[in-house]
mmCIF file of C-alpha atoms in Angstrom:
data_model
loop_
_atom_site.group_PDB
_atom_site.id
_atom_site.type_symbol
_atom_site.label_atom_id
_atom_site.label_comp_id
_atom_site.label_asym_id
_atom_site.label_seq_id
_atom_site.Cartn_x
_atom_site.Cartn_y
_atom_site.Cartn_z
ATOM 1 C CA MET A 1 11.153 3.706 20.541
ATOM 2 C CA ASN A 2 8.406 5.560 22.449
ATOM 3 C CA LEU A 3 8.251 8.193 19.700
ATOM 4 C CA TYR A 4 7.917 5.446 17.068
ATOM 5 C CA ILE A 5 5.037 3.851 18.985
ATOM 6 C CA ALA A 6 3.354 7.211 19.491
ATOM 7 C CA ASP A 7 3.651 8.104 15.797
ATOM 8 C CA HIS A 8 3.043 4.735 14.149
ATOM 9 C CA ILE A 9 1.172 2.336 16.389
ATOM 10 C CA ALA A 10 -0.774 4.311 18.968
ATOM 11 C CA ASN A 11 -2.771 6.052 16.239
ATOM 12 C CA LEU A 12 -4.549 2.763 15.615
ATOM 13 C CA GLY A 13 -6.689 3.467 18.684
ATOM 14 C CA THR A 14 -9.310 1.333 20.394
ATOM 15 C CA ASN A 15 -11.868 1.761 17.631
ATOM 16 C CA VAL A 16 -9.739 0.109 14.936
ATOM 17 C CA PHE A 17 -10.543 -3.396 13.774
ATOM 18 C CA VAL A 18 -7.791 -5.281 11.943
ATOM 19 C CA LEU A 19 -8.571 -8.407 9.952
ATOM 20 C CA ASP A 20 -5.396 -10.224 9.016
ATOM 21 C CA GLN A 21 -4.672 -13.648 7.604
ATOM 22 C CA PHE A 22 -1.853 -14.138 10.137
ATOM 23 C CA HIS A 23 -1.125 -12.944 13.684
ATOM 24 C CA TRP A 24 1.260 -10.001 13.876
ATOM 25 C CA THR A 25 3.652 -11.687 16.325
ATOM 26 C CA SER A 26 3.621 -15.319 15.226
ATOM 27 C CA SER A 27 6.739 -17.469 15.314
ATOM 28 C CA ASN A 28 7.879 -19.017 12.042
ATOM 29 C CA GLU A 29 6.399 -22.351 13.116
ATOM 30 C CA ASP A 30 3.046 -20.763 13.990
ATOM 31 C CA TRP A 31 3.096 -18.767 10.764
ATOM 32 C CA LEU A 32 3.582 -21.948 8.709
ATOM 33 C CA LYS A 33 0.638 -23.575 10.515
ATOM 34 C CA GLU A 34 -1.525 -20.502 9.926
ATOM 35 C CA ARG A 35 -0.467 -20.384 6.290
ATOM 36 C CA ARG A 36 -1.751 -23.926 5.750
ATOM 37 C CA ARG A 37 -4.922 -23.358 7.777
ATOM 38 C CA ASN A 38 -5.997 -19.759 7.070
ATOM 39 C CA ARG A 39 -7.398 -18.985 3.654
ATOM 40 C CA PRO A 40 -6.191 -15.781 1.990
ATOM 41 C CA ILE A 41 -8.428 -12.770 2.525
ATOM 42 C CA ARG A 42 -9.940 -11.656 -0.787
ATOM 43 C CA VAL A 43 -11.290 -8.352 -2.084
ATOM 44 C CA GLU A 44 -14.761 -9.919 -1.849
ATOM 45 C CA ASP A 45 -14.167 -10.508 1.881
ATOM 46 C CA TYR A 46 -13.286 -6.829 2.306
ATOM 47 C CA ASP A 47 -16.439 -5.806 0.430
ATOM 48 C CA PHE A 48 -18.531 -8.073 2.684
ATOM 49 C CA VAL A 49 -16.991 -6.655 5.875
ATOM 50 C CA LYS A 50 -17.377 -3.078 4.612
ATOM 51 C CA ASP A 51 -21.038 -3.630 3.731
ATOM 52 C CA SER A 52 -21.820 -5.532 6.952
ATOM 53 C CA LEU A 53 -20.110 -3.502 9.690
ATOM 54 C CA ARG A 54 -21.887 -0.451 11.017
ATOM 55 C CA GLY A 55 -20.650 2.327 13.256
ATOM 56 C CA TYR A 56 -17.069 2.488 11.987
ATOM 57 C CA LYS A 57 -15.793 5.807 10.689
ATOM 58 C CA ASN A 58 -13.453 4.170 8.169
ATOM 59 C CA ILE A 59 -13.045 0.667 6.842
ATOM 60 C CA GLY A 60 -10.122 0.047 4.546
ATOM 61 C CA ALA A 61 -7.968 -2.701 3.147
ATOM 62 C CA GLU A 62 -4.443 -3.060 1.911
ATOM 63 C CA ALA A 63 -2.543 -5.868 0.241
ATOM 64 C CA TRP A 64 1.218 -6.131 0.248
ATOM 65 C CA LEU A 65 2.455 -7.509 -3.034
ATOM 66 C CA TRP A 66 5.313 -10.015 -3.007
ATOM 67 C CA PRO A 67 7.985 -10.513 -4.058
ATOM 68 C CA ARG A 68 8.944 -6.882 -3.674
ATOM 69 C CA PRO A 69 9.190 -5.609 -7.252
ATOM 70 C CA ASN A 70 11.323 -2.916 -8.758
ATOM 71 C CA ALA A 71 10.156 0.461 -9.983
ATOM 72 C CA ARG A 72 11.416 1.936 -13.230
ATOM 73 C CA TYR A 73 11.282 5.333 -14.879
ATOM 74 C CA ARG A 74 13.193 5.583 -18.140
ATOM 75 C CA SER A 75 16.691 4.230 -17.366
ATOM 76 C CA HIS A 76 16.388 4.593 -13.576
ATOM 77 C CA ILE A 77 15.533 1.530 -11.479
ATOM 78 C CA ILE A 78 14.811 1.165 -7.764
ATOM 79 C CA ASP A 79 14.886 -2.424 -6.544
ATOM 80 C CA GLU A 80 12.558 -3.969 -3.980
ATOM 81 C CA ILE A 81 10.096 -1.185 -3.318
ATOM 82 C CA SER A 82 7.175 -1.609 -0.952
ATOM 83 C CA PHE A 83 4.294 -2.219 -3.354
ATOM 84 C CA GLN A 84 0.809 -2.064 -1.860
ATOM 85 C CA ALA A 85 -2.707 -2.125 -3.215
ATOM 86 C CA VAL A 86 -5.096 -0.047 -1.088
ATOM 87 C CA THR A 87 -8.664 1.151 -0.829
ATOM 88 C CA PRO A 88 -9.290 4.919 -1.000
ATOM 89 C CA SER A 89 -10.170 5.054 2.714
ATOM 90 C CA MET A 90 -6.610 4.093 3.683
ATOM 91 C CA ILE A 91 -5.644 7.769 3.423
ATOM 92 C CA ASP A 92 -7.586 8.279 6.673
ATOM 93 C CA ILE A 93 -6.302 5.090 8.306
ATOM 94 C CA GLY A 94 -2.678 4.708 7.202
ATOM 95 C CA GLN A 95 0.414 6.839 7.713
ATOM 96 C CA GLN A 96 0.626 8.422 4.288
ATOM 97 C CA GLN A 97 -0.322 12.054 3.785
ATOM 98 C CA VAL A 98 -0.526 13.877 0.469
ATOM 99 C CA GLU A 99 2.372 16.259 -0.223
ATOM 100 C CA PHE A 100 0.966 17.211 -3.645
ATOM 101 C CA GLY A 101 -1.292 15.710 -6.248
ATOM 102 C CA ARG A 102 -3.918 13.398 -4.785
ATOM 103 C CA TYR A 103 -4.456 10.017 -3.177
ATOM 104 C CA ILE A 104 -6.230 7.078 -4.787
ATOM 105 C CA SER A 105 -9.900 7.981 -5.284
ATOM 106 C CA GLU A 106 -13.127 6.014 -5.251
ATOM 107 C CA THR A 107 -13.273 6.462 -9.039
ATOM 108 C CA ASP A 108 -9.769 4.968 -9.366
ATOM 109 C CA TYR A 109 -10.939 2.037 -7.239
ATOM 110 C CA LEU A 110 -14.216 1.498 -9.120
ATOM 111 C CA HIS A 111 -12.496 1.588 -12.522
ATOM 112 C CA SER A 112 -9.366 -0.380 -11.512
ATOM 113 C CA SER A 113 -7.300 2.528 -12.794
ATOM 114 C CA ALA A 114 -3.597 2.084 -13.515
ATOM 115 C CA VAL A 115 -2.568 4.942 -11.224
ATOM 116 C CA CYS A 116 -0.112 5.169 -8.342
ATOM 117 C CA PHE A 117 0.681 7.264 -5.286
ATOM 118 C CA ILE A 118 4.422 7.282 -4.614
ATOM 119 C CA GLY A 119 6.825 7.927 -1.761
ATOM 120 C CA GLN A 120 9.650 10.452 -1.606
ATOM 121 C CA ASP A 121 12.416 7.935 -2.434
ATOM 122 C CA LEU A 122 10.872 7.359 -5.857
ATOM 123 C CA VAL A 123 10.473 11.108 -6.392
ATOM 124 C CA LYS A 124 14.115 11.823 -5.490
ATOM 125 C CA GLU A 125 15.455 9.064 -7.756
ATOM 126 C CA PHE A 126 13.127 9.429 -10.741
ATOM 127 C CA PHE A 127 12.104 13.094 -10.735
ATOM 128 C CA PRO A 128 14.801 15.194 -9.029
ATOM 129 C CA ASN A 129 14.153 18.286 -11.164
ATOM 130 C CA THR A 130 10.697 17.733 -12.597
ATOM 131 C CA ASP A 131 7.088 17.335 -11.527
ATOM 132 C CA PRO A 132 6.226 13.609 -11.227
ATOM 133 C CA LEU A 133 2.477 14.077 -11.707
ATOM 134 C CA ASP A 134 1.068 12.404 -14.822
ATOM 135 C CA LYS A 135 4.381 10.656 -15.533
ATOM 136 C CA GLU A 136 4.289 6.923 -16.249
ATOM 137 C CA VAL A 137 6.382 4.595 -14.085
ATOM 138 C CA LEU A 138 6.706 0.841 -14.395
ATOM 139 C CA LEU A 139 5.878 -1.091 -11.233
ATOM 140 C CA ASN A 140 6.585 -4.783 -11.484
ATOM 141 C CA GLY A 141 6.873 -4.221 -15.237
ATOM 142 C CA LEU A 142 3.400 -2.688 -15.581
ATOM 143 C CA PRO A 143 2.705 0.991 -16.413
ATOM 144 C CA PHE A 144 1.078 3.257 -13.810
ATOM 145 C CA ARG A 145 0.419 7.010 -13.995
ATOM 146 C CA VAL A 146 1.621 9.014 -10.978
ATOM 147 C CA ILE A 147 -1.321 10.886 -9.433
ATOM 148 C CA GLY A 148 0.197 11.947 -6.127
ATOM 149 C CA VAL A 149 3.221 12.111 -3.870
ATOM 150 C CA ALA A 150 3.340 11.395 -0.150
ATOM 151 C CA LYS A 151 4.926 13.570 2.508
ATOM 152 C CA ALA A 152 8.218 12.130 3.718
ATOM 153 C CA LEU A 153 7.880 9.533 6.482
ATOM 154 C CA GLY A 154 11.602 9.131 7.173
ATOM 155 C CA ASN A 155 13.308 6.031 8.536
ATOM 156 C CA THR A 156 12.176 3.445 11.057
ATOM 157 C CA PHE A 157 14.851 1.224 12.559
ATOM 158 C CA GLY A 158 17.194 2.269 9.740
ATOM 159 C CA GLN A 159 14.740 1.406 6.953
ATOM 160 C CA SER A 160 13.277 4.052 4.672
ATOM 161 C CA GLN A 161 9.504 4.341 4.873
ATOM 162 C CA ASP A 162 9.438 6.396 1.659
ATOM 163 C CA LYS A 163 10.380 3.670 -0.839
ATOM 164 C CA PHE A 164 6.835 2.728 -1.845
ATOM 165 C CA ALA A 165 4.143 2.864 -4.465
ATOM 166 C CA LEU A 166 0.430 2.422 -3.781
ATOM 167 C CA ILE A 167 -2.123 1.354 -6.387
ATOM 168 C CA PRO A 168 -5.917 0.839 -6.146
ATOM 169 C CA LEU A 169 -6.797 -2.479 -4.513
ATOM 170 C CA SER A 170 -9.143 -3.305 -7.384
ATOM 171 C CA THR A 171 -6.220 -3.021 -9.800
ATOM 172 C CA ILE A 172 -4.526 -5.946 -8.062
ATOM 173 C CA ARG A 173 -6.271 -8.370 -10.396
ATOM 174 C CA CYS A 174 -4.327 -6.813 -13.274
ATOM 175 C CA THR A 175 -1.008 -7.425 -11.500
ATOM 176 C CA SER A 176 -1.723 -10.827 -9.975
ATOM 177 C CA SER A 177 -0.209 -12.783 -12.855
ATOM 178 C CA LYS A 178 3.197 -11.331 -11.970
ATOM 179 C CA THR A 179 2.837 -10.818 -8.233
ATOM 180 C CA ARG A 180 1.293 -12.680 -5.312
ATOM 181 C CA SER A 181 -0.758 -10.785 -2.771
ATOM 182 C CA ALA A 182 -2.954 -11.144 0.248
ATOM 183 C CA LEU A 183 -5.039 -8.603 2.111
#
């Protein structure tokens, strides 16, 4: 447990500001109240915060897309992956590190590119003997080009942390008809 906290939570530090629609430790009853009261955080809200705050090294945003979709490459399917839309600065804030290829860039974000950065579980299932870069995978039924692969994160409390795909946050508008999201 202490190692998990040291590796995953303590790196947030005292100079990290988190804006969330809901409290992290709310009860179900409190969460339902907050859900009725708190408006969803939008990309425009992130842009306002980013443009208004000064003195922060990095400001980023991520949206978790629900329900958890499947990922598909040819005839292979992985159900219920972690599907997130992120800003380019999340590479410096989040846990993911680039194994090879690259992370989501500012250009990808500005152009709402249909690109993805994937975890090791997707690589092992879809591309066991081939390079995944520039291959097209379907995420929630939509095509995305693989631009990079993350270093393995391993398991936390028995759950794989490598079963994910990240896309540019600006691309979320293209997926919103099939998936709900909130920053």
